[in-house]
PDB file of C-alpha atoms in Angstrom:
ATOM      1  CA  MET A1370      -0.935   8.894 -11.184  1.00  0.00           C
ATOM      2  CA  SER A1371      -4.546   7.927 -10.500  1.00  0.00           C
ATOM      3  CA  ALA A1372      -5.465   4.751  -8.676  1.00  0.00           C
ATOM      4  CA  LEU A1373      -8.617   2.839  -7.796  1.00  0.00           C
ATOM      5  CA  PHE A1374      -8.890   0.756  -4.610  1.00  0.00           C
ATOM      6  CA  ILE A1375     -11.388  -1.959  -3.664  1.00  0.00           C
ATOM      7  CA  SER A1376     -11.528  -4.739  -1.095  1.00  0.00           C
ATOM      8  CA  ASP A1377     -13.820  -7.208   0.612  1.00  0.00           C
ATOM      9  CA  LEU A1378     -15.904  -8.233  -2.362  1.00  0.00           C
ATOM     10  CA  HIS A1379     -16.283 -11.770  -0.929  1.00  0.00           C
ATOM     11  CA  ILE A1380     -17.340 -13.122  -4.312  1.00  0.00           C
ATOM     12  CA  ASP A1381     -18.984 -16.540  -4.316  1.00  0.00           C
ATOM     13  CA  GLU A1382     -21.673 -18.369  -6.263  1.00  0.00           C
ATOM     14  CA  SER A1383     -24.473 -17.075  -4.022  1.00  0.00           C
ATOM     15  CA  ARG A1384     -23.761 -13.401  -4.867  1.00  0.00           C
ATOM     16  CA  PRO A1385     -23.656 -13.011  -8.650  1.00  0.00           C
ATOM     17  CA  ALA A1386     -24.396  -9.286  -8.390  1.00  0.00           C
ATOM     18  CA  VAL A1387     -20.989  -8.703  -6.805  1.00  0.00           C
ATOM     19  CA  LEU A1388     -19.137 -10.368  -9.659  1.00  0.00           C
ATOM     20  CA  ALA A1389     -21.289  -8.441 -12.124  1.00  0.00           C
ATOM     21  CA  GLY A1390     -20.433  -5.246 -10.244  1.00  0.00           C
ATOM     22  CA  LEU A1391     -16.730  -5.985 -10.557  1.00  0.00           C
ATOM     23  CA  ARG A1392     -17.099  -6.558 -14.291  1.00  0.00           C
ATOM     24  CA  ARG A1393     -18.882  -3.237 -14.654  1.00  0.00           C
ATOM     25  CA  LEU A1394     -16.189  -1.492 -12.610  1.00  0.00           C
ATOM     26  CA  VAL A1395     -13.510  -2.958 -14.871  1.00  0.00           C
ATOM     27  CA  ASP A1396     -15.363  -1.792 -17.972  1.00  0.00           C
ATOM     28  CA  THR A1397     -16.175   1.727 -16.771  1.00  0.00           C
ATOM     29  CA  GLU A1398     -13.432   2.700 -14.322  1.00  0.00           C
ATOM     30  CA  ALA A1399     -10.276   0.742 -15.145  1.00  0.00           C
ATOM     31  CA  PRO A1400      -9.611   2.504 -18.477  1.00  0.00           C
ATOM     32  CA  SER A1401      -9.420   5.879 -16.713  1.00  0.00           C
ATOM     33  CA  VAL A1402      -6.882   4.976 -13.978  1.00  0.00           C
ATOM     34  CA  ASP A1403      -3.268   3.891 -13.947  1.00  0.00           C
ATOM     35  CA  ALA A1404      -3.750   1.093 -11.429  1.00  0.00           C
ATOM     36  CA  LEU A1405      -6.431  -0.986  -9.736  1.00  0.00           C
ATOM     37  CA  TYR A1406      -5.590  -2.255  -6.258  1.00  0.00           C
ATOM     38  CA  VAL A1407      -7.534  -5.129  -4.684  1.00  0.00           C
ATOM     39  CA  LEU A1408      -6.705  -5.026  -0.974  1.00  0.00           C
ATOM     40  CA  GLY A1409      -7.780  -8.504   0.033  1.00  0.00           C
ATOM     41  CA  ASP A1410     -10.854 -10.712   0.239  1.00  0.00           C
ATOM     42  CA  LEU A1411     -11.625 -10.582  -3.446  1.00  0.00           C
ATOM     43  CA  VAL A1412     -13.445 -13.876  -2.895  1.00  0.00           C
ATOM     44  CA  GLU A1413     -15.198 -15.514   0.018  1.00  0.00           C
ATOM     45  CA  VAL A1414     -12.782 -18.424  -0.240  1.00  0.00           C
ATOM     46  CA  TRP A1415      -9.920 -19.383  -2.557  1.00  0.00           C
ATOM     47  CA  VAL A1416      -8.899 -23.029  -2.380  1.00  0.00           C
ATOM     48  CA  GLY A1417      -5.946 -22.761  -4.747  1.00  0.00           C
ATOM     49  CA  ASP A1418      -4.990 -21.608  -8.213  1.00  0.00           C
ATOM     50  CA  ASP A1419      -6.106 -24.959  -9.599  1.00  0.00           C
ATOM     51  CA  ASP A1420      -9.730 -24.225  -8.716  1.00  0.00           C
ATOM     52  CA  ASP A1421     -11.685 -25.172 -11.850  1.00  0.00           C
ATOM     53  CA  GLY A1422     -15.075 -23.920 -10.669  1.00  0.00           C
ATOM     54  CA  PRO A1423     -17.141 -21.394 -12.644  1.00  0.00           C
ATOM     55  CA  VAL A1424     -16.661 -18.580 -10.101  1.00  0.00           C
ATOM     56  CA  ALA A1425     -12.889 -18.925 -10.157  1.00  0.00           C
ATOM     57  CA  ALA A1426     -12.945 -18.958 -13.971  1.00  0.00           C
ATOM     58  CA  SER A1427     -15.072 -15.789 -14.077  1.00  0.00           C
ATOM     59  CA  ILE A1428     -12.738 -14.002 -11.661  1.00  0.00           C
ATOM     60  CA  ARG A1429      -9.709 -14.901 -13.783  1.00  0.00           C
ATOM     61  CA  GLU A1430     -11.484 -13.651 -16.898  1.00  0.00           C
ATOM     62  CA  THR A1431     -12.515 -10.390 -15.227  1.00  0.00           C
ATOM     63  CA  LEU A1432      -9.086  -9.570 -13.820  1.00  0.00           C
ATOM     64  CA  THR A1433      -7.458 -10.468 -17.121  1.00  0.00           C
ATOM     65  CA  ALA A1434      -9.715  -7.911 -18.803  1.00  0.00           C
ATOM     66  CA  ALA A1435      -8.764  -5.386 -16.108  1.00  0.00           C
ATOM     67  CA  SER A1436      -5.040  -5.956 -16.633  1.00  0.00           C
ATOM     68  CA  HIS A1437      -5.491  -5.050 -20.315  1.00  0.00           C
ATOM     69  CA  ARG A1438      -6.800  -1.645 -19.228  1.00  0.00           C
ATOM     70  CA  CYS A1439      -4.527  -0.751 -16.302  1.00  0.00           C
ATOM     71  CA  ALA A1440      -2.043  -2.255 -13.869  1.00  0.00           C
ATOM     72  CA  VAL A1441      -3.754  -4.667 -11.456  1.00  0.00           C
ATOM     73  CA  CYS A1442      -2.302  -5.305  -7.995  1.00  0.00           C
ATOM     74  CA  VAL A1443      -3.759  -7.934  -5.668  1.00  0.00           C
ATOM     75  CA  MET A1444      -3.121  -8.234  -1.939  1.00  0.00           C
ATOM     76  CA  HIS A1445      -4.027 -11.256   0.158  1.00  0.00           C
ATOM     77  CA  GLY A1446      -6.826 -10.963   2.669  1.00  0.00           C
ATOM     78  CA  ASN A1447      -8.049 -13.404   5.276  1.00  0.00           C
ATOM     79  CA  ARG A1448     -10.225 -15.252   2.715  1.00  0.00           C
ATOM     80  CA  ASP A1449      -7.943 -15.493  -0.296  1.00  0.00           C
ATOM     81  CA  PHE A1450      -4.482 -16.070   1.168  1.00  0.00           C
ATOM     82  CA  LEU A1451      -4.009 -19.092  -1.128  1.00  0.00           C
ATOM     83  CA  ILE A1452      -3.985 -16.950  -4.276  1.00  0.00           C
ATOM     84  CA  GLY A1453      -0.607 -17.683  -5.821  1.00  0.00           C
ATOM     85  CA  THR A1454       1.764 -16.976  -8.650  1.00  0.00           C
ATOM     86  CA  GLN A1455      -0.170 -19.106 -11.136  1.00  0.00           C
ATOM     87  CA  PHE A1456      -3.225 -16.882 -10.681  1.00  0.00           C
ATOM     88  CA  ALA A1457      -1.055 -13.796 -11.182  1.00  0.00           C
ATOM     89  CA  GLU A1458       0.463 -15.197 -14.362  1.00  0.00           C
ATOM     90  CA  GLN A1459      -2.926 -16.190 -15.762  1.00  0.00           C
ATOM     91  CA  THR A1460      -4.523 -12.782 -15.129  1.00  0.00           C
ATOM     92  CA  GLY A1461      -1.605 -10.401 -15.595  1.00  0.00           C
ATOM     93  CA  ALA A1462      -1.996  -9.174 -12.027  1.00  0.00           C
ATOM     94  CA  THR A1463       0.842  -8.450  -9.616  1.00  0.00           C
ATOM     95  CA  LEU A1464       0.729  -9.874  -6.094  1.00  0.00           C
ATOM     96  CA  ILE A1465       1.759  -7.280  -3.516  1.00  0.00           C
ATOM     97  CA  ASP A1466       2.742  -7.719   0.116  1.00  0.00           C
ATOM     98  CA  ASP A1467       0.547  -6.904   3.082  1.00  0.00           C
ATOM     99  CA  PRO A1468       1.444  -4.188   3.958  1.00  0.00           C
ATOM    100  CA  SER A1469       2.888  -2.322   0.987  1.00  0.00           C
ATOM    101  CA  ILE A1470       3.950   1.262   0.409  1.00  0.00           C
ATOM    102  CA  VAL A1471       3.152   2.842  -2.945  1.00  0.00           C
ATOM    103  CA  GLU A1472       3.762   6.320  -4.303  1.00  0.00           C
ATOM    104  CA  ILE A1473       0.786   8.138  -5.767  1.00  0.00           C
ATOM    105  CA  ASP A1474       1.207  11.709  -6.971  1.00  0.00           C
ATOM    106  CA  ASN A1475       4.481  11.974  -5.021  1.00  0.00           C
ATOM    107  CA  ASP A1476       2.772  10.887  -1.788  1.00  0.00           C
ATOM    108  CA  ARG A1477       3.697   7.696   0.028  1.00  0.00           C
ATOM    109  CA  VAL A1478       0.592   5.626   0.833  1.00  0.00           C
ATOM    110  CA  LEU A1479       0.505   2.622   3.156  1.00  0.00           C
ATOM    111  CA  LEU A1480      -1.758  -0.155   1.839  1.00  0.00           C
ATOM    112  CA  ALA A1481      -2.940  -3.089   3.944  1.00  0.00           C
ATOM    113  CA  HIS A1482      -5.781  -5.544   4.185  1.00  0.00           C
ATOM    114  CA  GLY A1483      -6.266  -4.354   7.754  1.00  0.00           C
ATOM    115  CA  ASP A1484      -6.642  -7.523   9.789  1.00  0.00           C
ATOM    116  CA  ALA A1485      -3.075  -7.338  11.123  1.00  0.00           C
ATOM    117  CA  TYR A1486      -4.094  -4.238  13.086  1.00  0.00           C
ATOM    118  CA  CYS A1487      -6.997  -5.961  14.881  1.00  0.00           C
ATOM    119  CA  THR A1488      -4.618  -6.840  17.693  1.00  0.00           C
ATOM    120  CA  GLY A1489      -7.310  -7.049  20.356  1.00  0.00           C
ATOM    121  CA  ASP A1490      -8.531 -10.329  18.854  1.00  0.00           C
ATOM    122  CA  ILE A1491      -5.787 -12.617  20.135  1.00  0.00           C
ATOM    123  CA  GLU A1492      -7.299 -15.850  18.814  1.00  0.00           C
ATOM    124  CA  TYR A1493      -7.761 -14.362  15.342  1.00  0.00           C
ATOM    125  CA  GLN A1494      -4.138 -13.206  15.230  1.00  0.00           C
ATOM    126  CA  ARG A1495      -2.995 -16.695  16.220  1.00  0.00           C
ATOM    127  CA  MET A1496      -4.970 -18.240  13.367  1.00  0.00           C
ATOM    128  CA  ARG A1497      -3.801 -15.534  10.959  1.00  0.00           C
ATOM    129  CA  THR A1498      -0.199 -16.416  11.678  1.00  0.00           C
ATOM    130  CA  LEU A1499      -0.938 -20.088  11.008  1.00  0.00           C
ATOM    131  CA  PHE A1500      -2.811 -19.482   7.741  1.00  0.00           C
ATOM    132  CA  ARG A1501      -0.107 -17.171   6.395  1.00  0.00           C
ATOM    133  CA  SER A1502       2.733 -19.590   7.161  1.00  0.00           C
ATOM    134  CA  PRO A1503       4.342 -21.243   4.100  1.00  0.00           C
ATOM    135  CA  ALA A1504       4.449 -24.628   5.846  1.00  0.00           C
ATOM    136  CA  TRP A1505       0.689 -24.666   6.520  1.00  0.00           C
ATOM    137  CA  GLN A1506      -0.136 -23.459   3.019  1.00  0.00           C
ATOM    138  CA  THR A1507       2.124 -26.057   1.409  1.00  0.00           C
ATOM    139  CA  GLU A1508       0.487 -28.832   3.421  1.00  0.00           C
ATOM    140  CA  VAL A1509      -3.023 -27.664   2.531  1.00  0.00           C
ATOM    141  CA  LEU A1510      -2.240 -27.269  -1.168  1.00  0.00           C
ATOM    142  CA  SER A1511      -0.873 -30.800  -1.276  1.00  0.00           C
ATOM    143  CA  SER A1512      -4.360 -32.166  -0.530  1.00  0.00           C
ATOM    144  CA  SER A1513      -7.057 -32.666  -3.157  1.00  0.00           C
ATOM    145  CA  ILE A1514      -9.251 -29.779  -4.201  1.00  0.00           C
ATOM    146  CA  GLU A1515     -12.273 -31.562  -2.725  1.00  0.00           C
ATOM    147  CA  GLU A1516     -10.495 -31.807   0.624  1.00  0.00           C
ATOM    148  CA  ARG A1517      -9.574 -28.129   0.447  1.00  0.00           C
ATOM    149  CA  ARG A1518     -13.177 -27.143  -0.246  1.00  0.00           C
ATOM    150  CA  ALA A1519     -14.320 -29.156   2.767  1.00  0.00           C
ATOM    151  CA  LEU A1520     -11.648 -27.549   4.941  1.00  0.00           C
ATOM    152  CA  ALA A1521     -12.650 -24.068   3.759  1.00  0.00           C
ATOM    153  CA  ALA A1522     -16.307 -24.720   4.601  1.00  0.00           C
ATOM    154  CA  SER A1523     -15.332 -25.976   8.057  1.00  0.00           C
ATOM    155  CA  LEU A1524     -13.092 -22.990   8.783  1.00  0.00           C
ATOM    156  CA  ARG A1525     -15.776 -20.576   7.591  1.00  0.00           C
ATOM    157  CA  ALA A1526     -18.381 -22.129   9.897  1.00  0.00           C
ATOM    158  CA  ARG A1527     -15.987 -21.934  12.842  1.00  0.00           C
ATOM    159  CA  SER A1528     -15.223 -18.296  12.062  1.00  0.00           C
ATOM    160  CA  ILE A1529     -18.912 -17.333  11.955  1.00  0.00           C
ATOM    161  CA  ALA A1530     -19.571 -19.079  15.267  1.00  0.00           C
ATOM    162  CA  ALA A1531     -16.559 -17.446  16.927  1.00  0.00           C
ATOM    163  CA  ASN A1532     -17.437 -13.937  15.732  1.00  0.00           C
ATOM    164  CA  GLU A1533     -20.953 -14.171  17.137  1.00  0.00           C
ATOM    165  CA  ASN A1534     -19.499 -14.121  20.642  1.00  0.00           C
ATOM    166  CA  LYS A1535     -16.994 -11.303  20.131  1.00  0.00           C
ATOM    167  CA  ALA A1536     -17.515  -7.673  21.038  1.00  0.00           C
ATOM    168  CA  ALA A1537     -17.606  -5.382  18.009  1.00  0.00           C
ATOM    169  CA  ASN A1538     -14.595  -3.357  19.141  1.00  0.00           C
ATOM    170  CA  ILE A1539     -12.469  -6.511  19.351  1.00  0.00           C
ATOM    171  CA  MET A1540     -12.913  -7.062  15.617  1.00  0.00           C
ATOM    172  CA  ASP A1541     -11.971  -3.476  14.733  1.00  0.00           C
ATOM    173  CA  VAL A1542      -8.435  -2.171  14.362  1.00  0.00           C
ATOM    174  CA  THR A1543      -6.507  -1.069  17.430  1.00  0.00           C
ATOM    175  CA  PRO A1544      -5.811   2.673  16.966  1.00  0.00           C
ATOM    176  CA  SER A1545      -2.329   2.436  18.457  1.00  0.00           C
ATOM    177  CA  SER A1546      -1.438  -0.317  15.946  1.00  0.00           C
ATOM    178  CA  VAL A1547      -2.520   1.910  13.062  1.00  0.00           C
ATOM    179  CA  ARG A1548      -0.513   4.876  14.360  1.00  0.00           C
ATOM    180  CA  ARG A1549       2.546   2.703  14.898  1.00  0.00           C
ATOM    181  CA  ALA A1550       2.324   1.268  11.383  1.00  0.00           C
ATOM    182  CA  MET A1551       2.040   4.728   9.857  1.00  0.00           C
ATOM    183  CA  ASP A1552       4.934   5.999  11.939  1.00  0.00           C
ATOM    184  CA  ASP A1553       7.129   3.067  10.952  1.00  0.00           C
ATOM    185  CA  ALA A1554       6.285   3.574   7.281  1.00  0.00           C
ATOM    186  CA  ALA A1555       6.649   7.378   7.506  1.00  0.00           C
ATOM    187  CA  VAL A1556       3.369   8.009   5.671  1.00  0.00           C
ATOM    188  CA  SER A1557       0.500  10.426   6.113  1.00  0.00           C
ATOM    189  CA  LEU A1558      -2.125   8.216   4.441  1.00  0.00           C
ATOM    190  CA  MET A1559      -3.188   4.619   5.050  1.00  0.00           C
ATOM    191  CA  VAL A1560      -5.770   2.683   3.035  1.00  0.00           C
ATOM    192  CA  HIS A1561      -7.160  -0.645   4.227  1.00  0.00           C
ATOM    193  CA  GLY A1562     -10.245  -2.828   4.280  1.00  0.00           C
ATOM    194  CA  HIS A1563     -11.297  -5.862   6.359  1.00  0.00           C
ATOM    195  CA  THR A1564     -13.366  -4.153   9.066  1.00  0.00           C
ATOM    196  CA  HIS A1565     -16.356  -3.356   6.810  1.00  0.00           C
ATOM    197  CA  ARG A1566     -16.525   0.111   8.380  1.00  0.00           C
ATOM    198  CA  PRO A1567     -15.964   2.489   5.454  1.00  0.00           C
ATOM    199  CA  GLY A1568     -14.946   6.047   6.092  1.00  0.00           C
ATOM    200  CA  ILE A1569     -12.202   8.662   6.049  1.00  0.00           C
ATOM    201  CA  ASP A1570     -10.672   9.298   9.470  1.00  0.00           C
ATOM    202  CA  ASP A1571      -8.689  12.410  10.258  1.00  0.00           C
ATOM    203  CA  LEU A1572      -5.936  11.258  12.621  1.00  0.00           C
ATOM    204  CA  GLY A1573      -4.501  14.724  13.184  1.00  0.00           C
ATOM    205  CA  GLY A1574      -1.203  16.154  12.113  1.00  0.00           C
ATOM    206  CA  GLY A1575      -2.157  15.905   8.445  1.00  0.00           C
ATOM    207  CA  ARG A1576      -2.602  12.140   8.639  1.00  0.00           C
ATOM    208  CA  ARG A1577      -5.617  10.215   7.339  1.00  0.00           C
ATOM    209  CA  ARG A1578      -6.862   6.650   7.368  1.00  0.00           C
ATOM    210  CA  ILE A1579      -9.286   5.560   4.650  1.00  0.00           C
ATOM    211  CA  VAL A1580     -11.258   2.364   5.251  1.00  0.00           C
ATOM    212  CA  LEU A1581     -12.780   0.597   2.266  1.00  0.00           C
ATOM    213  CA  GLY A1582     -16.265  -0.884   2.542  1.00  0.00           C
ATOM    214  CA  ASP A1583     -17.392  -4.432   1.826  1.00  0.00           C
ATOM    215  CA  TRP A1584     -19.507  -5.181  -1.226  1.00  0.00           C
ATOM    216  CA  ASP A1585     -22.914  -6.086   0.161  1.00  0.00           C
ATOM    217  CA  ARG A1586     -25.851  -3.734  -0.321  1.00  0.00           C
ATOM    218  CA  CYS A1587     -23.583  -1.698  -2.588  1.00  0.00           C
ATOM    219  CA  GLY A1588     -20.047  -1.750  -3.926  1.00  0.00           C
ATOM    220  CA  TRP A1589     -17.329   0.478  -2.504  1.00  0.00           C
ATOM    221  CA  LYS A1590     -14.429   2.126  -4.302  1.00  0.00           C
ATOM    222  CA  LEU A1591     -11.773   4.685  -3.492  1.00  0.00           C
ATOM    223  CA  ARG A1592     -10.240   6.845  -6.186  1.00  0.00           C
ATOM    224  CA  LEU A1593      -7.027   8.754  -5.525  1.00  0.00           C
ATOM    225  CA  ASP A1594      -6.262  11.298  -8.189  1.00  0.00           C
ATOM    226  CA  LYS A1595      -4.194  14.504  -8.065  1.00  0.00           C
ATOM    227  CA  GLY A1596      -4.307  14.679  -4.287  1.00  0.00           C
ATOM    228  CA  ASN A1597      -8.052  14.100  -4.082  1.00  0.00           C
ATOM    229  CA  ALA A1598      -9.568  11.108  -2.282  1.00  0.00           C
ATOM    230  CA  GLU A1599     -13.085  10.064  -3.272  1.00  0.00           C
ATOM    231  CA  LEU A1600     -14.605   7.178  -1.330  1.00  0.00           C
ATOM    232  CA  SER A1601     -17.977   6.208  -2.731  1.00  0.00           C
ATOM    233  CA  CYS A1602     -20.695   3.580  -2.628  1.00  0.00           C
ATOM    234  CA  PHE A1603     -22.322   2.516  -5.875  1.00  0.00           C
ATOM    235  CA  ALA A1604     -25.251   0.314  -6.798  1.00  0.00           C
ATOM    236  CA  LEU A1605     -24.554  -3.253  -7.856  1.00  0.00           C
ATOM    237  CA  PRO A1606     -26.295  -4.682 -10.935  1.00  0.00           C
ATOM    238  CA  ALA A1607     -29.655  -6.290 -10.258  1.00  0.00           C
TER     239      ALA A1607
END
């Protein structure tokens, strides 16, 4: 089995090159793999499956095209936790839990968005618990789409302001949390995003952690195929 992994695209109307890059990836890469995994933060913000904006429509169209070429699996991140079953049904994608364990070429691989392992950021973890709770999500989704867009803009502004005063190491994963998660899952490979610090880390004892990059100056993809792991950065369309 071959699989392609991406995360942290943060698609919004101000970054059309990222959406164009995803379309190109779907056209050129998806036909040659068995599955495409999106490990969170596909968009900068998702206000609900009833979003009728042009960006949301383009994302649905692109992932629908991808699902005609290979299996598409989408995991929630800290920007798109309101993606729901309607989106999955419309696009042919499968929503997967954070974390999830998948088997690729007879190897168990732990997949995660990654933010759950940033345990040093206590305030962030408190907000993460709130945003992931069914009660909070139900209450938010019961409001109008205009109200949800205003709430998303407010939360984004607060997040930017809060992060400006945090030490860089606080916003990275806690190594002991990563080791514990891999031990609990009994895996030798973990793949996650969120931190925007791409790389392949040798953890010793035959264990590796692969961190996906965010789509900014370039796009990032990881291809797992026949035991090989290729993490690469590629140019986005002009």
